[in-house]
Short mmCIF file of C-alpha atoms and ligand atoms in Angstrom, two decimals:
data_model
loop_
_atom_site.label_atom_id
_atom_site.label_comp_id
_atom_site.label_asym_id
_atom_site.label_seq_id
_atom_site.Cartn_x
_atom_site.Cartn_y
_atom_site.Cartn_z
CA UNK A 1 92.61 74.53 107.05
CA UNK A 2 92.87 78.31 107.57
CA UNK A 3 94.12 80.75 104.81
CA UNK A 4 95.47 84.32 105.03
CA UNK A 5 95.87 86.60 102.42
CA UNK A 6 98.85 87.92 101.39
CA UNK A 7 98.85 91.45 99.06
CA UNK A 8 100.99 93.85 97.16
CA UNK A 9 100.13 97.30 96.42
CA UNK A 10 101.48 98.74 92.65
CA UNK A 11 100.01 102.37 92.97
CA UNK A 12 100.65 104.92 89.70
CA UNK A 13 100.70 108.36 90.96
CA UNK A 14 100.15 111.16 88.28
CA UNK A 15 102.75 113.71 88.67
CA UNK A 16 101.55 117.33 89.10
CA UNK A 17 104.61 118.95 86.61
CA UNK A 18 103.70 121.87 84.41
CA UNK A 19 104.61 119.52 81.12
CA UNK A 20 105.00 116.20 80.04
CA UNK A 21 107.91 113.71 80.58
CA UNK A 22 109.60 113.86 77.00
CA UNK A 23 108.08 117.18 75.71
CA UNK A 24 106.91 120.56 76.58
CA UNK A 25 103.28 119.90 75.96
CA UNK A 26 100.56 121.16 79.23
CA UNK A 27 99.75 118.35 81.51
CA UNK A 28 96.68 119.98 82.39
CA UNK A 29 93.70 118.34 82.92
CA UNK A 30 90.09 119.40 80.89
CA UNK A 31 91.56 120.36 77.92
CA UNK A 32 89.60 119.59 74.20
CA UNK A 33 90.78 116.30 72.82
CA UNK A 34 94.27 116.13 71.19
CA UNK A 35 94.97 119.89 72.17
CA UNK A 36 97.96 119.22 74.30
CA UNK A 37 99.98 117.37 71.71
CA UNK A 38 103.20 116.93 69.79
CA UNK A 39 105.06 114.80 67.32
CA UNK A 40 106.57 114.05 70.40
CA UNK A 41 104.09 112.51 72.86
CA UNK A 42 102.20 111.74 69.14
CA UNK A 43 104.88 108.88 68.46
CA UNK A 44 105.73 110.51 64.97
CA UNK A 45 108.47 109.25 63.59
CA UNK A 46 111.94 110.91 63.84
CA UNK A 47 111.29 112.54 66.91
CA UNK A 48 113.71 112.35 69.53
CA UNK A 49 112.17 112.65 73.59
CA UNK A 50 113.60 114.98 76.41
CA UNK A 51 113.54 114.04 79.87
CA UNK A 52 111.88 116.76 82.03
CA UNK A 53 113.99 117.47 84.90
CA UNK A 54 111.21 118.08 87.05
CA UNK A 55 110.33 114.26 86.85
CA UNK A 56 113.39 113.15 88.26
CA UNK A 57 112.87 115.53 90.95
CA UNK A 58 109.62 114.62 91.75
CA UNK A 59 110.70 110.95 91.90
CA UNK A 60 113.49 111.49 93.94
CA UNK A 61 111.19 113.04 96.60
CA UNK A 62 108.75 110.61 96.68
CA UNK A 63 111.73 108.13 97.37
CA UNK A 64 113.31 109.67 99.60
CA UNK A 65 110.10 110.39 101.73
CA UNK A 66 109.27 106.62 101.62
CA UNK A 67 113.06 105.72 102.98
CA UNK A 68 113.91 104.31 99.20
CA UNK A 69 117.88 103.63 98.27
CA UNK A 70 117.92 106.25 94.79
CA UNK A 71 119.93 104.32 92.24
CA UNK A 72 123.01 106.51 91.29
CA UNK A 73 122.47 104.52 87.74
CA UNK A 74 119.03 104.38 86.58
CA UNK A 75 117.43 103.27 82.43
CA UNK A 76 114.12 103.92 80.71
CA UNK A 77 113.25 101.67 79.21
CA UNK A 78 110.84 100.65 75.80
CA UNK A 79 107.81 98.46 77.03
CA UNK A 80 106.71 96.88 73.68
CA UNK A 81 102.98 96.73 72.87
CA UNK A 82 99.92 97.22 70.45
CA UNK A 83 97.16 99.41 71.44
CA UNK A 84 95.68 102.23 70.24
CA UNK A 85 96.19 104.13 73.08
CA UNK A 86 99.55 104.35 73.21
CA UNK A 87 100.94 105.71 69.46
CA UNK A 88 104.57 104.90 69.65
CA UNK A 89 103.69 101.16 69.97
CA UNK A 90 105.46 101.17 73.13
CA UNK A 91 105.57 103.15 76.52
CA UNK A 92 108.63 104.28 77.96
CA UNK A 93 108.76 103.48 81.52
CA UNK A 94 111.66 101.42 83.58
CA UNK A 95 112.56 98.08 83.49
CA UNK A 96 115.76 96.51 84.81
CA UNK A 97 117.07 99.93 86.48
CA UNK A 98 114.52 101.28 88.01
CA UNK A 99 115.31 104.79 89.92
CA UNK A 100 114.49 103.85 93.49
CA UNK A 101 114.28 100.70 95.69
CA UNK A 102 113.69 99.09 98.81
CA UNK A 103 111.93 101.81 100.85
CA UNK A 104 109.31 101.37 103.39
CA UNK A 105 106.09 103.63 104.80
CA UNK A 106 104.85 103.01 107.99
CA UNK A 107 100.85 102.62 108.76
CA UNK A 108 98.92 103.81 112.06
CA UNK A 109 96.79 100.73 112.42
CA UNK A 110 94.60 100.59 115.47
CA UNK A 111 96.26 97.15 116.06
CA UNK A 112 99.69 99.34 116.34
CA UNK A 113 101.97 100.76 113.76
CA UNK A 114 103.14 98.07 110.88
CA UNK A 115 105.89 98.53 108.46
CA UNK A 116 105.19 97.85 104.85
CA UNK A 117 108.40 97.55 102.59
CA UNK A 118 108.37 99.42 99.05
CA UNK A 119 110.31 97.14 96.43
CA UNK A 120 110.71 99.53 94.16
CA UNK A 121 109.43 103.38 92.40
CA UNK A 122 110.13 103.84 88.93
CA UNK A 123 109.11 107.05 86.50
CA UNK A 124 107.39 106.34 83.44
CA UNK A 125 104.70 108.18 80.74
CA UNK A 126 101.13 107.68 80.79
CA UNK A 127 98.93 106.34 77.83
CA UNK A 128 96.10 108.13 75.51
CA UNK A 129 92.55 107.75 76.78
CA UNK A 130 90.25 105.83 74.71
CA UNK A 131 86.20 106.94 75.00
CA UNK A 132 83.70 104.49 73.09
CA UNK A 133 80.94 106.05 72.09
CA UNK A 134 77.59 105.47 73.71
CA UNK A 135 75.94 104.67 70.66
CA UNK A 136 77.51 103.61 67.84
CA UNK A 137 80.47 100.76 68.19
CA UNK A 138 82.86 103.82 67.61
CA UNK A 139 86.02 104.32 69.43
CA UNK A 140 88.02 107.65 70.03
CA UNK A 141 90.98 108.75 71.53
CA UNK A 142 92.45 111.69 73.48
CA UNK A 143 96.65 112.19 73.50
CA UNK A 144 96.23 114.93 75.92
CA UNK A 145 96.83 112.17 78.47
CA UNK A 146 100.07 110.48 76.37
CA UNK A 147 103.38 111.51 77.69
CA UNK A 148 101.55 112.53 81.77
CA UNK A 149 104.56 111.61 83.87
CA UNK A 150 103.14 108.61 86.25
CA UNK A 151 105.32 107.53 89.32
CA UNK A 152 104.44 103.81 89.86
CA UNK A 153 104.97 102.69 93.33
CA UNK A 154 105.38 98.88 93.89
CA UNK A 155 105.34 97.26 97.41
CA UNK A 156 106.62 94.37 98.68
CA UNK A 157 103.56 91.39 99.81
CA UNK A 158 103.62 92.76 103.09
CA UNK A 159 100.11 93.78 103.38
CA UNK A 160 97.64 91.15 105.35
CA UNK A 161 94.12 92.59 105.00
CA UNK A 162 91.89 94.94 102.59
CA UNK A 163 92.00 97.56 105.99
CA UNK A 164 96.19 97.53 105.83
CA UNK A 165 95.80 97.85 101.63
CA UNK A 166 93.41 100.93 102.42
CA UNK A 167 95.62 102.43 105.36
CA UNK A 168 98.46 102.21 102.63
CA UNK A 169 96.99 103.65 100.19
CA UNK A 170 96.08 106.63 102.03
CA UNK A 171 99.64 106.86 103.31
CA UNK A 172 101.17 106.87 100.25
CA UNK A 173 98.45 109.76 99.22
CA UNK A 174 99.30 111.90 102.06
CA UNK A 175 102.75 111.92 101.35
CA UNK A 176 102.54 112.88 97.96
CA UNK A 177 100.13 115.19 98.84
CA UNK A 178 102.40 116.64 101.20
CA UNK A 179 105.11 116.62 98.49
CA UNK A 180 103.05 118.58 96.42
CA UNK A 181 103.84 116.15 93.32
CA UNK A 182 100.42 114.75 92.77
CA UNK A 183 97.18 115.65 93.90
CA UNK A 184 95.83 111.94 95.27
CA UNK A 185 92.55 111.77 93.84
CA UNK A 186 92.15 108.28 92.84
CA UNK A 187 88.26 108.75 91.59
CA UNK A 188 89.76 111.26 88.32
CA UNK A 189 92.55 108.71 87.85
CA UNK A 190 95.79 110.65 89.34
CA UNK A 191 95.96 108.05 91.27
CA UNK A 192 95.33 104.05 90.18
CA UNK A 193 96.06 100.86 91.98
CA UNK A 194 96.40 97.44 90.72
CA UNK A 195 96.56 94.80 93.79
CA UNK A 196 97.88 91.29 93.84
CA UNK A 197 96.81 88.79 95.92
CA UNK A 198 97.35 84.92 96.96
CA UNK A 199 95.80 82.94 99.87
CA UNK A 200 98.28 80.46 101.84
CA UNK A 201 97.97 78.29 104.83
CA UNK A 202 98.14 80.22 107.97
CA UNK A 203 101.62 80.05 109.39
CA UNK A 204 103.20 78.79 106.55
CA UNK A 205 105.93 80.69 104.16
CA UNK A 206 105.30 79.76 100.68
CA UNK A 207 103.47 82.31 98.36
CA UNK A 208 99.78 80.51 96.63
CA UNK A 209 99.04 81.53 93.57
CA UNK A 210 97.96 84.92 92.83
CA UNK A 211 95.19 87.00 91.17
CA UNK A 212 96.03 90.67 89.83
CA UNK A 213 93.01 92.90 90.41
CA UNK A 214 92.58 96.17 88.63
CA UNK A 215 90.15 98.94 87.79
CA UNK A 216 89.15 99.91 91.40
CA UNK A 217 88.67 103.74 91.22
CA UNK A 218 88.58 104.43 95.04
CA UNK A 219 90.10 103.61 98.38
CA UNK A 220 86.80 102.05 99.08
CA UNK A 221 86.67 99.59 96.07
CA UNK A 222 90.05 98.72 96.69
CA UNK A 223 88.96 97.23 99.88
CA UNK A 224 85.81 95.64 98.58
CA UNK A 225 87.71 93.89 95.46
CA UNK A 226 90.04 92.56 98.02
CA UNK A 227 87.65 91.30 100.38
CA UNK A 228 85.44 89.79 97.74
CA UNK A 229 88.59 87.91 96.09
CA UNK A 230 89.94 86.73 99.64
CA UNK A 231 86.43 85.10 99.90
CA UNK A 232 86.52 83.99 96.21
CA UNK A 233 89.51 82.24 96.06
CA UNK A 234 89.36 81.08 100.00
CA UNK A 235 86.19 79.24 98.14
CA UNK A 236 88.29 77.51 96.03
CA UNK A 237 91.03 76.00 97.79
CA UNK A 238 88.64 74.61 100.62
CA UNK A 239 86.79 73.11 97.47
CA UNK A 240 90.49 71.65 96.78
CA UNK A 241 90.05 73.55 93.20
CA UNK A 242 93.04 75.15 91.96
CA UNK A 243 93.15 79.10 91.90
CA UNK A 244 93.74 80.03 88.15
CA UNK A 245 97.06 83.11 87.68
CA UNK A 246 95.05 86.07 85.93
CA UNK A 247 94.17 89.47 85.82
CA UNK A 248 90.57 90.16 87.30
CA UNK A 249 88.55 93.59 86.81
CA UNK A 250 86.75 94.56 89.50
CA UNK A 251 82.49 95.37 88.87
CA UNK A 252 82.21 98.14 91.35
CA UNK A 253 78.27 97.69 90.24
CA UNK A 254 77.90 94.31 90.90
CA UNK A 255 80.80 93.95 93.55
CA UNK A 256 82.54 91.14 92.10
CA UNK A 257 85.67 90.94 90.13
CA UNK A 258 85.69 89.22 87.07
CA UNK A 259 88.71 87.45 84.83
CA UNK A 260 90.06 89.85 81.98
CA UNK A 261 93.06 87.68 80.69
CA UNK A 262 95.03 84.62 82.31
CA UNK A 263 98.51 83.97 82.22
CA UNK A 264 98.59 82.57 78.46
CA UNK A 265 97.70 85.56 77.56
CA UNK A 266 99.71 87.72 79.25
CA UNK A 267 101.84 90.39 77.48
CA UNK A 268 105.44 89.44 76.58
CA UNK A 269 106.51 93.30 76.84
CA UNK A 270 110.24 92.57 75.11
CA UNK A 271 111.57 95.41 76.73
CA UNK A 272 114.62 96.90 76.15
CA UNK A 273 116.62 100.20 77.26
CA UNK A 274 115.70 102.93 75.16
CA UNK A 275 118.39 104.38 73.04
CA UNK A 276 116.77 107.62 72.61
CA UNK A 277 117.60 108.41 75.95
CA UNK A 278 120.72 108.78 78.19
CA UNK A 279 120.79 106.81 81.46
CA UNK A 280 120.18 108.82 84.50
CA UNK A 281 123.17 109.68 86.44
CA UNK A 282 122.47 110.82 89.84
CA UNK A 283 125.10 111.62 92.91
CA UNK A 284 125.33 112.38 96.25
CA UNK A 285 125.17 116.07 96.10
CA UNK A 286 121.81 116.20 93.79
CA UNK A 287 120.12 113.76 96.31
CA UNK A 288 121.14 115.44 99.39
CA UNK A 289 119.89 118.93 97.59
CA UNK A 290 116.49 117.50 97.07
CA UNK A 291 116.78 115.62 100.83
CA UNK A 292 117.25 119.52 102.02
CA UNK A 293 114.33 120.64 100.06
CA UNK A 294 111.50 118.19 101.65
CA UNK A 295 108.42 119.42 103.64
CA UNK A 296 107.86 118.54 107.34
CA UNK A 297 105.86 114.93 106.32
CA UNK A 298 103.08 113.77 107.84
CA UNK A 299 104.56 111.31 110.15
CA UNK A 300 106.78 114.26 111.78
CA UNK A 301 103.92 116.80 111.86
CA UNK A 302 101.76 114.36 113.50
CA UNK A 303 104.50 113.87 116.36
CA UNK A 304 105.20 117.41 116.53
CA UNK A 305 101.79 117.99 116.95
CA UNK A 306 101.59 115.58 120.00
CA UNK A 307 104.70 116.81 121.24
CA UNK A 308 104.47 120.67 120.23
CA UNK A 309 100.95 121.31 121.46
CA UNK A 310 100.43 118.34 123.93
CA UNK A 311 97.49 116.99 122.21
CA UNK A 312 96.11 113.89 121.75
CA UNK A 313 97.29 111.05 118.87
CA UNK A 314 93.81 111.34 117.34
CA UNK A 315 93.52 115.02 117.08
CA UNK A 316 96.98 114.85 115.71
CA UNK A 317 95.56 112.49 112.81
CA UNK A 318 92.96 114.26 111.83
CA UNK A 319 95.02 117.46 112.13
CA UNK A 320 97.17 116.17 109.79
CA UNK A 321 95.33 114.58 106.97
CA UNK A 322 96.02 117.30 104.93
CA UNK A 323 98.87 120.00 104.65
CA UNK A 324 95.82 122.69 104.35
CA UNK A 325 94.07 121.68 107.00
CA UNK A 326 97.21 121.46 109.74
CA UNK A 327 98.38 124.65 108.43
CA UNK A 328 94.85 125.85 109.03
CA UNK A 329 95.20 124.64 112.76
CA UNK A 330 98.72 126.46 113.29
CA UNK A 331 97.12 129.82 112.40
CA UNK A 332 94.79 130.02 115.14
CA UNK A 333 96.58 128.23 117.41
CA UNK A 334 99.31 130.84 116.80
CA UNK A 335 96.61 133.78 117.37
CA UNK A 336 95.33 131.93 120.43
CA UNK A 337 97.30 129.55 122.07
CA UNK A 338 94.81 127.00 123.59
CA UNK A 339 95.44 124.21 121.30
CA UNK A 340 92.91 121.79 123.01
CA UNK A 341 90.54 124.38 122.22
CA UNK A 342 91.04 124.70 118.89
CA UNK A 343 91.62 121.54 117.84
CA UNK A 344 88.25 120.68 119.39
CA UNK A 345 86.22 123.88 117.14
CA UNK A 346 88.45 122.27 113.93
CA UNK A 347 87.25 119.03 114.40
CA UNK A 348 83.51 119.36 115.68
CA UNK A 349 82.17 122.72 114.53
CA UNK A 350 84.32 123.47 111.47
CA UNK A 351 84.56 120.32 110.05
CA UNK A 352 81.42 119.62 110.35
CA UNK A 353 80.49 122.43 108.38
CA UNK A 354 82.94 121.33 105.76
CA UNK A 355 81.64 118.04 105.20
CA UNK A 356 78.10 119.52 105.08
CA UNK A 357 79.23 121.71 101.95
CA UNK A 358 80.81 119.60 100.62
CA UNK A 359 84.22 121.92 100.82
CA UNK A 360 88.20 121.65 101.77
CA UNK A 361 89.31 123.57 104.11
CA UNK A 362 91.08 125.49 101.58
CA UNK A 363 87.81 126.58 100.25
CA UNK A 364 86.93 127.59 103.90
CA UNK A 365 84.86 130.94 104.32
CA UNK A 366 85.63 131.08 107.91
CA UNK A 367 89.54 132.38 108.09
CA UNK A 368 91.84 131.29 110.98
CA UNK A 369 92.34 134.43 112.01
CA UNK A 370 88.48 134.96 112.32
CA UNK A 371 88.21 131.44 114.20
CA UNK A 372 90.63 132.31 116.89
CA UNK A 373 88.74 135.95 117.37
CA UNK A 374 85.47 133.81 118.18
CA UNK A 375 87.51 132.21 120.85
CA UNK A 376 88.65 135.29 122.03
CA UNK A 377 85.15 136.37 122.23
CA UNK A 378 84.44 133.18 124.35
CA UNK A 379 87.33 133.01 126.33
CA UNK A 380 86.74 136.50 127.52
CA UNK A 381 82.71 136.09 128.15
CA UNK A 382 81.80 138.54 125.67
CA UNK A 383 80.02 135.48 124.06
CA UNK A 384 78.44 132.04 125.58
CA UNK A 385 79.75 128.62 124.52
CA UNK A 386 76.41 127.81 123.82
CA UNK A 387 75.90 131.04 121.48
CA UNK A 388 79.02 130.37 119.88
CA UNK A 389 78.21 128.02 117.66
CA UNK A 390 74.98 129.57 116.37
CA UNK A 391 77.74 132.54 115.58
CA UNK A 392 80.02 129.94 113.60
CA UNK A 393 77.40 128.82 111.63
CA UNK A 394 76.60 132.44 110.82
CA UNK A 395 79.91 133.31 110.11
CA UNK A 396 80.79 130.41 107.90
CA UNK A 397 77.47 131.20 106.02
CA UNK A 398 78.14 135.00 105.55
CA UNK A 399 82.04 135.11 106.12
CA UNK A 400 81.59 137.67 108.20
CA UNK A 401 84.13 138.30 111.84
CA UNK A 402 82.55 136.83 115.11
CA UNK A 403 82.84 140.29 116.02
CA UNK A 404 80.45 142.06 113.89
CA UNK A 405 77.69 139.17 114.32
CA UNK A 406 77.73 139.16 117.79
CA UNK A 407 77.13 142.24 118.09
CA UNK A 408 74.42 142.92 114.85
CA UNK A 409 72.84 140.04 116.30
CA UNK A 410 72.77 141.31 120.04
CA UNK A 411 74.45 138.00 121.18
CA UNK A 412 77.15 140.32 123.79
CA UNK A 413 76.60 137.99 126.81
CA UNK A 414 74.50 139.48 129.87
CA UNK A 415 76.98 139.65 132.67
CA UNK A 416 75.25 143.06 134.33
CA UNK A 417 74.16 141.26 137.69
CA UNK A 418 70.99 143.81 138.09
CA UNK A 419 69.76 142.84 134.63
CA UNK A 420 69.65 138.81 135.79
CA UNK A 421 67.91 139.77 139.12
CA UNK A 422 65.35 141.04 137.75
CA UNK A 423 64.83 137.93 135.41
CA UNK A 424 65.72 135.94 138.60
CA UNK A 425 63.24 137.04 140.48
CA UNK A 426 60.40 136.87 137.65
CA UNK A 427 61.36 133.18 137.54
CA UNK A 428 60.73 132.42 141.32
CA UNK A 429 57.43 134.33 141.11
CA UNK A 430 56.45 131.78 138.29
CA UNK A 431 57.37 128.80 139.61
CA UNK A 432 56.16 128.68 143.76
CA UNK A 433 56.18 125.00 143.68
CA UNK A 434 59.08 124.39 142.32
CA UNK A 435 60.94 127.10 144.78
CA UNK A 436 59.40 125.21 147.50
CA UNK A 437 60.55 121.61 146.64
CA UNK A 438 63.62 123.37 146.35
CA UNK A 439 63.82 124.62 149.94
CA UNK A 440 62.27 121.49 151.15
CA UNK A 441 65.93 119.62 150.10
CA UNK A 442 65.31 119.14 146.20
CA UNK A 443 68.43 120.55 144.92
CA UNK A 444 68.53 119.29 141.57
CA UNK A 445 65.85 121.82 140.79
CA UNK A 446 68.54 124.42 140.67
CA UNK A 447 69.21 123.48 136.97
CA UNK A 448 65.57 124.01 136.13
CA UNK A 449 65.91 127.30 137.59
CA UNK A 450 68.99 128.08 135.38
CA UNK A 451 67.42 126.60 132.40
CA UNK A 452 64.44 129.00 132.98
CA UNK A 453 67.21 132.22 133.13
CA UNK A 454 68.62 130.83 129.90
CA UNK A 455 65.48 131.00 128.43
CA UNK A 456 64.10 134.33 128.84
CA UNK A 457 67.64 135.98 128.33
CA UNK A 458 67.47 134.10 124.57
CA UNK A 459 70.62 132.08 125.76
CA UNK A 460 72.44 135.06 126.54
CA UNK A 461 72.99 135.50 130.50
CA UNK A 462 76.16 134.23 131.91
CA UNK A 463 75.55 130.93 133.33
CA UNK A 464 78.06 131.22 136.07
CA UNK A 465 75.94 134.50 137.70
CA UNK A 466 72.88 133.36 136.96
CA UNK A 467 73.32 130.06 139.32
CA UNK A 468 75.12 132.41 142.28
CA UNK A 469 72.25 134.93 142.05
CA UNK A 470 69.40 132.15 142.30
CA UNK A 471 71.62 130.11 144.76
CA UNK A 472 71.73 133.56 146.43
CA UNK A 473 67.80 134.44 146.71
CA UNK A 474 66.92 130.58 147.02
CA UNK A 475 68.84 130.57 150.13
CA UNK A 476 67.41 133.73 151.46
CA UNK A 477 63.82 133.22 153.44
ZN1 ZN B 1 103.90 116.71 73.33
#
């Protein structure tokens, strides 16, 4: 019997607000232990929490961007448990009204596009950080983290393999990168994913019984916990052994994922609505404000781009990965309009570069409006292709203009036809044999000839004259 795996995605996405969810406390990241705290997001007693507008609006994007129904009614709730990382004794997140459902983000496979349904998005705060010490059995904790807003993101069990769970993910990153409400970066935590995942017969409908996998920090490990339990519990049920319901942590060191708790143990949260706060009332006209006030996403951008500057669907994507980076491509292609072009220095020379230094584009020394000057510079023959990329690498080294290297360097392409004669003709006088086998019918020596040119003019003659001039005095005799 054949099995196929059948996964849900519940992503929390750290929301990039200038305070907390129920008090004015920084979110920022890096600060000294317990600096950014309260008796609010301390869980003192008496307190009373204050919804930060912002998170609503930051939800209400993210919903709307992933095609969500916004609940004109929506409840935090209190999620009821004992740890020491959370000081109220209980969280507040969303239980039975959540603020957003049934949504769905579309994923660019290389199979074709596939639809994966969102069941529902829901606001709630994040937890204290615990950090055992090294050395002694000690435990501490940081509250700068309680109170973070966190958007968690639930999907339907649409996804089939560990590449659609990656594709996703990413997805989901790029829009909220594009939204601006979370930065993405899953390896410092602003963005986690658990995954749940059951094996069935192939073809049929039921749902087998399913493992939750957490603690995979990347996009990467995400992929290799799934693949690793698909062959885990595939093991199994060919065995005829029953797969056992629990939570599994995934061992990015060892590559395996190991139980945490099963089912008996699982947390009976006892939630309840939270009567410190007032349900969330939101109509028509606040939605459609917000609705007005979304970005170009990347889906659109990436058509636009097809459309717009007629290039093709995998420029586009790569174009597009980032807000930064397609912005980045607009600028020069609005300084010089061969798109093609450009999108072919972005994605060889300049990202290349990138990668190299580890940078984003963002962090770029060369500036758009210095990129599309070096294509001027080419376009017009005032520099060689070839030459052109020794200049990028000079200018992304010293951020210096195309301009001023070109010419410190002496790299102003030789296009004065007496100047090539001359190193024409020095090239036939040193190669007699060759310039005979030429004559005699071996034509293919004419790139030899040009390669010799390019040589002793340091790369800088203009290829085009330099083949009519030896075609020219080849011919003659
Ligand atoms: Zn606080």
């Amino acid at each position: 019997m054949r099995f196929e795996p059948v996964i849900g995605l519940e992503i929390h996405a750290q929301l990039l607000t200038q305070s907390k969810i129920f008090c004015g406390c920084s979110t920022r990241f890096g600060g000294s232990p317990n600096t950014h705290v309260c008796p609010v997001c301390l869980g003192m007693p008496g307190v009373l929490p204050v919804l930060n507008r912002d998170v609503i609006e930051f939800a209400m994007k993210m919903a709307l961007a992933t095609h969500c129904t916004i609940s004109p009614y929506s409840q935090f709730a209190r999620k009821n448990y004992f740890y020491p990382d959370l000081p109220k004794g209980y969280q507040i997140s969303q239980y039975e009204f959540p603020l957003a459902r049934n949504g769905w983000v579309e994923l660019e496979m290389e199979t074709g596009s596939r639809r994966i349904r969102i069941h529902r998005i829901h606001m709630e705060e994040d937890a204290g950080k615990l950090v055992h010490d090294e050395f002694q059995p000690v435990s501490y904790v940081d509250f700068n983290r309680t109170g973070v807003p966190l958007l968690e993101i639930v999907s339907e069990p649409d996804i089939q393999t560990p590449d659609e769970a990656a594709a996703y993910l990413r997805t989901l990153r790029d829009i909220l990168c594009y939204l601006d409400i979370c930065d993405g970066n899953m390896e410092e935590g602003s963005m986690r994913c658990d995954a749940n995942i059951s094996l069935r017969p192939v073809g049929t409908e039921g749902l087998g019984v399913k493992t939750e996998l957490k603690n995979m920090n990347s996009f990467r490990n995400v992929q290799k916990a799934l693949e690793f339990e698909i062959r885990r519990q595939t093991a199994l049920l060919e065995r005829g052994e029953p797969v056992i319901q629990e939570t599994r942590l995934w061992d990015a060191n060892r590559n395996v994922t190991v139980s945490m708790r099963g089912k008996e143990e699982a947390h009976d949260y006892r939630y309840f609505p939270d009567p410190d706060l007032v349900p969330i009332v939101i109509d028509s006209g606040w939605i459609e404000a917000v609705r007005a006030s979304l970005p170009e996403l990347p889906d659109a951008k990436r058509g636009r781009f097809v459309r717009e500057y007629g290039l093709p669907v995998y420029d586009a994507q790569v174009l597009t990965a980032s807000k930064a980076l397609a912005g980045y491509f607009e600028s020069v292609v609005g300084i010089f309009p061969q798109s093609k072009v450009v999108s072919n220095w972005i994605m060889s020379e300049l990202m290349r570069e990138l990668k190299r230094d580890d940078r984003e584009i963002e962090a770029c020394p060369v500036t758009p409006e210095n990129l599309a000057e070096l294509l001027q510079l080419i376009d017009k023959g005032t520099v060689s292709g070839k030459l052109a990329k020794a200049v990028f690498e000079q200018m992304y080294a010293t951020g210096k203009c195309a301009g001023a290297i070109v010419e410190e360097k002496g790299l102003v392409q030789v296009r004065d036809e007496s100047a090539i004669e001359s190193v024409v003709a020095e090239v036939l006088a040193e190669n007699p044999v060759e310039v005979e086998q030429f004559r005699a019918g071996k034509e293919k020596l004419l790139a030899f000839f040009v390669g010799q040119v390019m040589r002793k003019t340091k790369g800088k003659a203009n290829p085009q004259l330099a083949n009519e001039i030896l075609l020219k005095r080849l011919s003659r005799e």
